[in-house]
PDB file of C-alpha atoms in Angstrom:
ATOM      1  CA  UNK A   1      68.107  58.253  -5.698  1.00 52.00           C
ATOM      2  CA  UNK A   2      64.452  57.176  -6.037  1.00 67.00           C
ATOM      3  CA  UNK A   3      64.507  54.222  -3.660  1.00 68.00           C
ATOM      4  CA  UNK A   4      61.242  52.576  -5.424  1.00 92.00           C
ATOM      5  CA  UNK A   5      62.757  52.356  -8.758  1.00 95.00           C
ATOM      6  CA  UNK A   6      63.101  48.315  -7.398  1.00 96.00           C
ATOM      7  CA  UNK A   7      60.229  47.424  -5.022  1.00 96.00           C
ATOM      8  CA  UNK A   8      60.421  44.519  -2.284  1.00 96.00           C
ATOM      9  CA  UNK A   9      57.151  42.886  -0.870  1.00 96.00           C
ATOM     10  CA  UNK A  10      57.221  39.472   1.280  1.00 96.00           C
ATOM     11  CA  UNK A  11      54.196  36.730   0.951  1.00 95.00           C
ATOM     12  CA  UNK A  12      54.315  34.689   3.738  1.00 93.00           C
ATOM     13  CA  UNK A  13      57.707  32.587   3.223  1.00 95.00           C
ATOM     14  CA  UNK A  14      58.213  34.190  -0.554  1.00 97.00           C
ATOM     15  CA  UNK A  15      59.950  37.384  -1.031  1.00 97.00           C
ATOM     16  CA  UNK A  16      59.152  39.541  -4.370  1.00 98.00           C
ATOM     17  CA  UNK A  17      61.689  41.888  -6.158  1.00 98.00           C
ATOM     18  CA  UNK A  18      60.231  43.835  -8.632  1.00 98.00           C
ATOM     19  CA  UNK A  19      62.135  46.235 -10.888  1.00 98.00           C
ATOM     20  CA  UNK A  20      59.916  49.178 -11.374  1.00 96.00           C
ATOM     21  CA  UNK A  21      61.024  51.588 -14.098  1.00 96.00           C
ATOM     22  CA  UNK A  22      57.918  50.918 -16.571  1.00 95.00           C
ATOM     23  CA  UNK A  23      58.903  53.652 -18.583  1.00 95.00           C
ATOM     24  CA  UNK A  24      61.850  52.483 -19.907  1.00 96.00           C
ATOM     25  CA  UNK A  25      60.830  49.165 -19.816  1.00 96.00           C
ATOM     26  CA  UNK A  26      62.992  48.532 -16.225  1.00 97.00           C
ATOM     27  CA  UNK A  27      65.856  49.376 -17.927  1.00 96.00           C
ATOM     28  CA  UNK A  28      69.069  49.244 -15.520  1.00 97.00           C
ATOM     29  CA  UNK A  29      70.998  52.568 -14.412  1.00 96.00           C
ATOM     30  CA  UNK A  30      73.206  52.843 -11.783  1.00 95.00           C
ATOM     31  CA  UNK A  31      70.799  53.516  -9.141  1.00 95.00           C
ATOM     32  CA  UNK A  32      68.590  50.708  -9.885  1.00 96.00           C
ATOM     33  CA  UNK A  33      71.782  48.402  -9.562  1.00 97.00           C
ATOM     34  CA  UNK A  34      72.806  50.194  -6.679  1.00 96.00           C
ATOM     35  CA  UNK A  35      69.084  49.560  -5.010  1.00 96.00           C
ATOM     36  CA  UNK A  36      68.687  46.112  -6.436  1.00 97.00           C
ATOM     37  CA  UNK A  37      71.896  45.311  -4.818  1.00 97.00           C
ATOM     38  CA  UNK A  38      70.638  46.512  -1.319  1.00 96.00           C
ATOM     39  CA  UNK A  39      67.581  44.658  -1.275  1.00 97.00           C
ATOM     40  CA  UNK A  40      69.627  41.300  -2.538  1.00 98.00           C
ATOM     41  CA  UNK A  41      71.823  42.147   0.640  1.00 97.00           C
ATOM     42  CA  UNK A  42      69.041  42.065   2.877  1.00 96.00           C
ATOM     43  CA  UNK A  43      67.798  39.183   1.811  1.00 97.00           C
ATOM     44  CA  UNK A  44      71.031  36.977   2.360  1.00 94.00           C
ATOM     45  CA  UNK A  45      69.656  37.701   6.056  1.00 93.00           C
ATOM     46  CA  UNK A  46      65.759  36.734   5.707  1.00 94.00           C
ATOM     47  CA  UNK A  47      65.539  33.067   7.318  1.00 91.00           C
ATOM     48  CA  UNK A  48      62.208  33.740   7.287  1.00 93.00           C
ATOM     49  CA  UNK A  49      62.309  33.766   3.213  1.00 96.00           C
ATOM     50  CA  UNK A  50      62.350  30.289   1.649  1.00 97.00           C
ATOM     51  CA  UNK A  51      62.151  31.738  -2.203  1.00 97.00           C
ATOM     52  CA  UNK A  52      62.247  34.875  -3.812  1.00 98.00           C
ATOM     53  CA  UNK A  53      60.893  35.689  -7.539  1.00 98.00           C
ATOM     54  CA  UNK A  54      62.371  38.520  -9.203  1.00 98.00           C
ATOM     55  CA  UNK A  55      60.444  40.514 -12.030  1.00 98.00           C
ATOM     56  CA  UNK A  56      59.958  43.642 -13.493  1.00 97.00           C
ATOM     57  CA  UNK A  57      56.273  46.077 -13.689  1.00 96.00           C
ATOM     58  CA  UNK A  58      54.747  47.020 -16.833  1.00 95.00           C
ATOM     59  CA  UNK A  59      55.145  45.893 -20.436  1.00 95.00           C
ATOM     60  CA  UNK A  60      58.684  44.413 -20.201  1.00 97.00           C
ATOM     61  CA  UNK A  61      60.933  42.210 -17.204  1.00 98.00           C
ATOM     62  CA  UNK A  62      63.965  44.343 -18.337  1.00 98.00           C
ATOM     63  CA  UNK A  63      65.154  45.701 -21.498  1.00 97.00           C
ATOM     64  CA  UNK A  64      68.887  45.464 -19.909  1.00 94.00           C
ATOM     65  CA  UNK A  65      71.508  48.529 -19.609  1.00 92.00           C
ATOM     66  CA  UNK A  66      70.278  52.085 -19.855  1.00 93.00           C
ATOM     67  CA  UNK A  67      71.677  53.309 -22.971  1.00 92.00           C
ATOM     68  CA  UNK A  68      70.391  56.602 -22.511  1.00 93.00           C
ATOM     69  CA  UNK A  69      72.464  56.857 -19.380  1.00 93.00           C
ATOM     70  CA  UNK A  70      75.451  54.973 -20.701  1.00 91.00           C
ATOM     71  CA  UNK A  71      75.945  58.352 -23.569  1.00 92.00           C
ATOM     72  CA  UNK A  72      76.136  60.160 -20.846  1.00 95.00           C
ATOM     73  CA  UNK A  73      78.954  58.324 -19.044  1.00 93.00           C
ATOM     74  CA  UNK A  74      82.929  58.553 -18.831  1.00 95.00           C
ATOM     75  CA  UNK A  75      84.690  55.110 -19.820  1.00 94.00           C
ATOM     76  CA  UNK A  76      85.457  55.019 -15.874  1.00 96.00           C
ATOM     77  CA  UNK A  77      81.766  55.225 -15.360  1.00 94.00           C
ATOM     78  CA  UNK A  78      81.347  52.588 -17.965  1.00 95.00           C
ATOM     79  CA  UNK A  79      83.738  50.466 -15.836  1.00 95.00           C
ATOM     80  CA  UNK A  80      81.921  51.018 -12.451  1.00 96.00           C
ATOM     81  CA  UNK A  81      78.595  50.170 -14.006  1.00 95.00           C
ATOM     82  CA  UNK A  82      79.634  46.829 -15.566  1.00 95.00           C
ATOM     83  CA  UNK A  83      81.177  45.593 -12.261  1.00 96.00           C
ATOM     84  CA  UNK A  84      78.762  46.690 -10.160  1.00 97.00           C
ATOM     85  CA  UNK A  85      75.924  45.185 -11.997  1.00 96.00           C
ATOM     86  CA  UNK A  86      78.350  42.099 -12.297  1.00 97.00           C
ATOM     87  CA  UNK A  87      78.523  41.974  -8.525  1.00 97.00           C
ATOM     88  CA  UNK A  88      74.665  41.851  -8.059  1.00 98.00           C
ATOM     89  CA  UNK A  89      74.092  39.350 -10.700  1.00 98.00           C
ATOM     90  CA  UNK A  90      76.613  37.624  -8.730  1.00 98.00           C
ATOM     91  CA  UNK A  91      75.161  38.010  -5.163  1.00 98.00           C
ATOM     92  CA  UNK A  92      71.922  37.012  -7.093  1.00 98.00           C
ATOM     93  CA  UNK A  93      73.245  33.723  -8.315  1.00 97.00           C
ATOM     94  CA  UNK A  94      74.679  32.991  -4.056  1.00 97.00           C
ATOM     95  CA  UNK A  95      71.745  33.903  -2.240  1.00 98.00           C
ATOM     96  CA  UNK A  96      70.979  30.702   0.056  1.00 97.00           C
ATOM     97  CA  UNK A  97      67.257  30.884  -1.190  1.00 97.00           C
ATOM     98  CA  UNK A  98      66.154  29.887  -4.236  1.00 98.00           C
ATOM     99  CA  UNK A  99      65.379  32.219  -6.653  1.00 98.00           C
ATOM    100  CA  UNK A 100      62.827  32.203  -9.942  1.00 98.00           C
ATOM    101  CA  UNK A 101      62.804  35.075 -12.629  1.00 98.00           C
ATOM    102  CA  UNK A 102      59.711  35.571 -13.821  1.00 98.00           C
ATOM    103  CA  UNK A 103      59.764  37.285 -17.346  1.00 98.00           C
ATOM    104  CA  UNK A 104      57.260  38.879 -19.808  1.00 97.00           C
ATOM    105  CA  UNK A 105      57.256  41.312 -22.983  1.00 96.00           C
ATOM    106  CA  UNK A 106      61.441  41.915 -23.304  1.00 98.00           C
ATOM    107  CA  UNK A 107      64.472  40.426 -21.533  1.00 98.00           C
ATOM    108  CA  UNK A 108      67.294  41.539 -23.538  1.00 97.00           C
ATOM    109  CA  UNK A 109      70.749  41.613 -22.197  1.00 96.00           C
ATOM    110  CA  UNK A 110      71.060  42.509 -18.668  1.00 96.00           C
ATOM    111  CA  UNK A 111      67.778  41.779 -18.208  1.00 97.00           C
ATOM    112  CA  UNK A 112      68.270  38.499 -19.430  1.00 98.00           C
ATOM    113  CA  UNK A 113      71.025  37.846 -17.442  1.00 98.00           C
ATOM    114  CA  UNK A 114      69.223  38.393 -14.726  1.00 98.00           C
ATOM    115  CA  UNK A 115      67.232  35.803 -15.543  1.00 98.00           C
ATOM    116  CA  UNK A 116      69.875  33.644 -16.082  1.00 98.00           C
ATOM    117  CA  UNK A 117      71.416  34.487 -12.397  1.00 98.00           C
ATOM    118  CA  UNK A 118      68.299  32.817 -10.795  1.00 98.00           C
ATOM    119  CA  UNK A 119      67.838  28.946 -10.331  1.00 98.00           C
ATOM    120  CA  UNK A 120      64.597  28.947 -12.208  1.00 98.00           C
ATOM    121  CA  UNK A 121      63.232  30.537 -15.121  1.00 98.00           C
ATOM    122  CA  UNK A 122      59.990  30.937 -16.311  1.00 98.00           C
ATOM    123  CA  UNK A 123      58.085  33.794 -19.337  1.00 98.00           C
ATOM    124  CA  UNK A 124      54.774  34.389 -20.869  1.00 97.00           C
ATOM    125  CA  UNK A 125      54.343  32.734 -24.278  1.00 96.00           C
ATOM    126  CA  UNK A 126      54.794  36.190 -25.798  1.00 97.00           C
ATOM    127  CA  UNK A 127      58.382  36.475 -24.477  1.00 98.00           C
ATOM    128  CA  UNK A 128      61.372  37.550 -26.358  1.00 98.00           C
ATOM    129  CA  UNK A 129      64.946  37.172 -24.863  1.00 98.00           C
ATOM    130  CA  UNK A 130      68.263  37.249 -26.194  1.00 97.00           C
ATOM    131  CA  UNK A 131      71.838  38.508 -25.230  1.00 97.00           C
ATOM    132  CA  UNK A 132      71.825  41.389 -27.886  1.00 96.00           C
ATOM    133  CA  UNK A 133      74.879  42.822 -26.571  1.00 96.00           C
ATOM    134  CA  UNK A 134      77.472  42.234 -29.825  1.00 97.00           C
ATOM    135  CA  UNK A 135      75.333  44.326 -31.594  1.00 96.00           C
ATOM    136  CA  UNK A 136      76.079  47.109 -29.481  1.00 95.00           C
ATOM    137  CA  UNK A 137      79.687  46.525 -30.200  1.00 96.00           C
ATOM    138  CA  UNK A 138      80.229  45.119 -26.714  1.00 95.00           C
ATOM    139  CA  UNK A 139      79.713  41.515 -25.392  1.00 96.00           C
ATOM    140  CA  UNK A 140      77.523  40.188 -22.602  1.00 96.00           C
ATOM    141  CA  UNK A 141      79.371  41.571 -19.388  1.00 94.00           C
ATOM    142  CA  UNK A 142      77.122  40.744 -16.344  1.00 96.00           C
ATOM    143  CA  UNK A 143      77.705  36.940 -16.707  1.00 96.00           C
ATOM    144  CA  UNK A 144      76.187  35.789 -19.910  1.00 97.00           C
ATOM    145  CA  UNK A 145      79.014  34.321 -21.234  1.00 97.00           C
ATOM    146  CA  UNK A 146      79.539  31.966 -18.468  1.00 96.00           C
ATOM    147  CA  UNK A 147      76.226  31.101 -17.346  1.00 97.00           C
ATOM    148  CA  UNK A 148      74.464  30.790 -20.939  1.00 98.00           C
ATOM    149  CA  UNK A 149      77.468  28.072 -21.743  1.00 97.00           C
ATOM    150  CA  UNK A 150      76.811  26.015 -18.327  1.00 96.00           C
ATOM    151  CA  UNK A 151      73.261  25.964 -19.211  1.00 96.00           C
ATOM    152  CA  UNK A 152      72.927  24.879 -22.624  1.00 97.00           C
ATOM    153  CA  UNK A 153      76.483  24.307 -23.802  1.00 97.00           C
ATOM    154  CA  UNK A 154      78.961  26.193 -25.383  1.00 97.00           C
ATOM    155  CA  UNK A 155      78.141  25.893 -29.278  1.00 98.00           C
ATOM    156  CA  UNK A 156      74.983  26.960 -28.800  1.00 97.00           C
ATOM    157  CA  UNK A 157      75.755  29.533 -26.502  1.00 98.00           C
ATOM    158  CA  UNK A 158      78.414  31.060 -29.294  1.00 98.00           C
ATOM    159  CA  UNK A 159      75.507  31.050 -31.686  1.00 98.00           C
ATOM    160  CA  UNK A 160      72.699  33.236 -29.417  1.00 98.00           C
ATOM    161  CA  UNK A 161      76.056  35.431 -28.087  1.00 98.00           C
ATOM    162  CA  UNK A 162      77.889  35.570 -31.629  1.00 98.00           C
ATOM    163  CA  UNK A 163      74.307  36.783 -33.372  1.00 98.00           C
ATOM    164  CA  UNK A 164      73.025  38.593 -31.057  1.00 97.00           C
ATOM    165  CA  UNK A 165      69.868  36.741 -31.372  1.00 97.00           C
ATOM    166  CA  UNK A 166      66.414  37.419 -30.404  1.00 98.00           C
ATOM    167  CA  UNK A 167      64.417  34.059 -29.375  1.00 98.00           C
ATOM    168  CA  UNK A 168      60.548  33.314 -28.297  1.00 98.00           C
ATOM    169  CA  UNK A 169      59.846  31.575 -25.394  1.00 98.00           C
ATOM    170  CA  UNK A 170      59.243  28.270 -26.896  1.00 97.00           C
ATOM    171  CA  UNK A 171      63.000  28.568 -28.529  1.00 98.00           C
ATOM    172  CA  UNK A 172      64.282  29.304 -24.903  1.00 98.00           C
ATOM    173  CA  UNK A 173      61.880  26.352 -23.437  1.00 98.00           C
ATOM    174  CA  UNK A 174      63.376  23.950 -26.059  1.00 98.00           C
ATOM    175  CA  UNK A 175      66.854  24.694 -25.412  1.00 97.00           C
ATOM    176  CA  UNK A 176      66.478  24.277 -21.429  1.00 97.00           C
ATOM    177  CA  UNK A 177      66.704  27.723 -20.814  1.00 98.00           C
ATOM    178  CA  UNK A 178      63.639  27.707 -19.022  1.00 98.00           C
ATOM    179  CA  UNK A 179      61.825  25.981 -16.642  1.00 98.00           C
ATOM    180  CA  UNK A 180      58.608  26.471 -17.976  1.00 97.00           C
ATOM    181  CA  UNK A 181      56.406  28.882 -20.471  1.00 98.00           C
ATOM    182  CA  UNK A 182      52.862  30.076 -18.877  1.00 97.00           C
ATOM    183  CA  UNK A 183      50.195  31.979 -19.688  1.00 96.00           C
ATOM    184  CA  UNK A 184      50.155  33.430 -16.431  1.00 97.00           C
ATOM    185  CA  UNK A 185      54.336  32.793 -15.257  1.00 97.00           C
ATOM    186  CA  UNK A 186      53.990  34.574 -12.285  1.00 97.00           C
ATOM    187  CA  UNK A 187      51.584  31.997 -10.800  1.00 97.00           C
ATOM    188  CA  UNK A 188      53.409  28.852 -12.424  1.00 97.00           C
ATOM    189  CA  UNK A 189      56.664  30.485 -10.574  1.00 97.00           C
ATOM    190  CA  UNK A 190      54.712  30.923  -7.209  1.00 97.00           C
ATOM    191  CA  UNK A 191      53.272  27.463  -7.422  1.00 97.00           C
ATOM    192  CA  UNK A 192      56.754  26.187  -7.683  1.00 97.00           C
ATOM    193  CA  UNK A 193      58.011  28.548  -4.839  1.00 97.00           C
ATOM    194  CA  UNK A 194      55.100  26.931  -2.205  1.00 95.00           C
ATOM    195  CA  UNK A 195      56.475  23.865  -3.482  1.00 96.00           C
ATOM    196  CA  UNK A 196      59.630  24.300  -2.139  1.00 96.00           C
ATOM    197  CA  UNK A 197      58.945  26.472   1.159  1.00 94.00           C
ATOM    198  CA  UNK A 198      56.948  22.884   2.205  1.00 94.00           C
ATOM    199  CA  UNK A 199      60.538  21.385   2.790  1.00 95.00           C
ATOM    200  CA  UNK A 200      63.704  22.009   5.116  1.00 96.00           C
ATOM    201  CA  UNK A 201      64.151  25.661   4.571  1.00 96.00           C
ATOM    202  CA  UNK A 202      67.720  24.579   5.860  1.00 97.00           C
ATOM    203  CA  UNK A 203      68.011  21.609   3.685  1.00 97.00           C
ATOM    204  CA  UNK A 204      66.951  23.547   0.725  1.00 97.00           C
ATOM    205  CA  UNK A 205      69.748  26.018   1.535  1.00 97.00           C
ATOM    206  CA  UNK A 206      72.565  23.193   1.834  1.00 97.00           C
ATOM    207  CA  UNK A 207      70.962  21.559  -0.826  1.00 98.00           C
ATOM    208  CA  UNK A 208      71.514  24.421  -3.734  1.00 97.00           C
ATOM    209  CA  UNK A 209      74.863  24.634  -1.865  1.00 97.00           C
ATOM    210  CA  UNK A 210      76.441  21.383  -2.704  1.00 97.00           C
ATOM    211  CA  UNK A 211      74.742  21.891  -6.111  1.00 97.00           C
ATOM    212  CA  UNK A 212      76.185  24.992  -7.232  1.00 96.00           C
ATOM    213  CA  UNK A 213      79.422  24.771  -5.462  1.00 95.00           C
ATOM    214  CA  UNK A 214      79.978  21.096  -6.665  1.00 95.00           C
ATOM    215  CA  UNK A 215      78.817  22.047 -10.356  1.00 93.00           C
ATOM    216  CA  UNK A 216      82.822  23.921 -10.665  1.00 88.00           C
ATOM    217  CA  UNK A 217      84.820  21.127  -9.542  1.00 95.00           C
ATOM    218  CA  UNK A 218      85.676  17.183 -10.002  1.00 95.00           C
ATOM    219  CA  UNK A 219      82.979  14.808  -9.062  1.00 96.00           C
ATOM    220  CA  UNK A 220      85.309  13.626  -5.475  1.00 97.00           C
ATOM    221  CA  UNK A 221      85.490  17.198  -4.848  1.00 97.00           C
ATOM    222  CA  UNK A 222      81.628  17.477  -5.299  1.00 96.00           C
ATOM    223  CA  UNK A 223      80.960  14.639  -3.164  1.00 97.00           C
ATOM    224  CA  UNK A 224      83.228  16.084  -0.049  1.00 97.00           C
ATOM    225  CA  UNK A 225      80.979  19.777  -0.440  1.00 97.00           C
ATOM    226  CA  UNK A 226      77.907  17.452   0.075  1.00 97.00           C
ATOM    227  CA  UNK A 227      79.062  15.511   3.261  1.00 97.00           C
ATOM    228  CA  UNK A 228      79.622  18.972   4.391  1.00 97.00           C
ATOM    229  CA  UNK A 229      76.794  20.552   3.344  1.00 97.00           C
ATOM    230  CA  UNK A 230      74.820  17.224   4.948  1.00 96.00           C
ATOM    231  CA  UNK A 231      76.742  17.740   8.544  1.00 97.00           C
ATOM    232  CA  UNK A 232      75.249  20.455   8.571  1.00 97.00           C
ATOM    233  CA  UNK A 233      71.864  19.259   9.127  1.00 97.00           C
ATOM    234  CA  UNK A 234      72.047  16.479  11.459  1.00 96.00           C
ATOM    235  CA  UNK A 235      72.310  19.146  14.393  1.00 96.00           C
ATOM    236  CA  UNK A 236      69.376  21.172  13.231  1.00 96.00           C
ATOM    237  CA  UNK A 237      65.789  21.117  15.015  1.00 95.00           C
ATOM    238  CA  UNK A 238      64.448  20.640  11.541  1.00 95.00           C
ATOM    239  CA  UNK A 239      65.652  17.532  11.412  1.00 95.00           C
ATOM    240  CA  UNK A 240      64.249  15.550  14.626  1.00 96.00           C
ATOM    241  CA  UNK A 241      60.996  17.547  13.384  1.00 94.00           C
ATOM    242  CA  UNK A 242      61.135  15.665  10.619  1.00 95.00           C
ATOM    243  CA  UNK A 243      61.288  12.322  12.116  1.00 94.00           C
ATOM    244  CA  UNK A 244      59.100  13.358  15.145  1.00 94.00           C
ATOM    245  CA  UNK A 245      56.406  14.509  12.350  1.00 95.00           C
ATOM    246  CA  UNK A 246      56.777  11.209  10.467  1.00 94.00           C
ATOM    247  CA  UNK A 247      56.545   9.007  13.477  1.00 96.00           C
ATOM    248  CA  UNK A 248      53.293  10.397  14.456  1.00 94.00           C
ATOM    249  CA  UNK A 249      51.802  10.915  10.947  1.00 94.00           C
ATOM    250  CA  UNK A 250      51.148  14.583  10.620  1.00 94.00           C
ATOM    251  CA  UNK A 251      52.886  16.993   8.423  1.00 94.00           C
ATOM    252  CA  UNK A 252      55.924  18.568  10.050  1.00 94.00           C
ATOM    253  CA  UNK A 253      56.246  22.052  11.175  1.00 93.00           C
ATOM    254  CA  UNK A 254      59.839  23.679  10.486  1.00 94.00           C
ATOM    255  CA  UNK A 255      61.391  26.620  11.698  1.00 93.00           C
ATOM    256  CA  UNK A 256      64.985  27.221   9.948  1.00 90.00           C
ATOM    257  CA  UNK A 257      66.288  26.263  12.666  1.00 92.00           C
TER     258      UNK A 257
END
């Protein structure tokens, strides 16, 4: 297995995945999945990561599934590709960082559920996404008929799913699928990322916690996963450096810890 089909490279507190098949426009075989699914593993360990941006190299973020791969494959190898990419969109989505997709050229199914498995999204202006999967004779099977829903609601989740529809960036941006289109995304997604390492790596952590945990349940249920997630501070270093910083007007210094 080529190991640098997805590449990993840390920035000071920012950790990059890039997908890094640029001949077939990062499109997804098994041993990508199986790689990507490593480095996500690792990361679930970095404290010293406070955001990590995933994209792809070359003309495209990812085209989705390998279809020259997938002719080549048994229906049992058709099952153990769906769930394992499934499973890494899934530890994607969980990891205690944030995470930002930054997309150009193509995101088309899996790829663009990959997108929609990170907290933020942002694309180039010249960006076209969709979950093209029904016109394959399948349906979107890494997430995208759950996540797309939660996002921007169910009707108009049926309509991109049902069509198979192709959409610009501005169509995405409009609908609140993304967080922002750039000329330069990568930037506007690492500007966001320093944002964000400035403050409680901890707190951050608990804080997309209570968020996505609370986001499946009633609103008393919600409010119990916060107190929770909140207890967990008050013991933390981070938090008298906080108050130590503010008392003697300087910008505080934290640690994770």
């Amino acid at each position: 297995m080529r190991e640098d089909v997805v590449q990993f490279a840390v920035e000071g507190h920012l950790g990059i995945v890039t997908l890094n098949r640029p001949e077939v426009m990062n499109a997804l075989n098994y041993a990508t999945l199986v790689r990507l699914g490593e480095i996500v593993d690792a990361l679930k360990l970095r404290r010293d990561i406070r955001a990590v941006i995933f994209t792809g190299r070359g003309k495209a973020f990812c085209v989705g599934a390998d279809l020259k791969e997938r002719r080549t494959l048994t229906e049992q190898e058709v099952r153990r590709n769906v769930l394992k990419i499934r499973d890494v969109f899934t530890a994607i989505e969980r990891l205690p960082q944030p995470t930002i997709a930054v997309m150009h050229g193509y995101a088309f199914g899996g790829g663009f559920e990959l997108a929609l498995a990170c907290d933020f999204r942002f694309a180039s202006e010249e960006t076209v996404m969709g979950l093209t999967e029904t016109s394959l004779a399948i349906i979107p099977g890494a997430g995208g008929t759950q996540r797309l829903p939660r996002l921007i609601g169910p009707m108009r989740a049926k309509e991109l799913i049902f069509t198979a529809r192709k959409i610009t960036a501005k169509e995405a941006y409009d609908l609140g699928i993304l967080t922002g289109v750039a000329a330069d995304p990568f930037a506007a997604a690492r500007k966001l990322a320093e944002e964000i390492a400035q403050n409680g790596p901890l707190a951050v952590t608990q804080a997309k916690f209570a968020i996505d945990r609370g986001l499946g349940v009633d609103i008393q249920t919600g409010l119990e996963i916060e107190s929770k997630a909140y207890e967990v501070l008050i013991p933390t270093k981070d938090r008298v450096e906080a108050l130590q910083a503010f008392a003697e007007k300087r910008k505080p210094v934290f640690r994770g810890e």
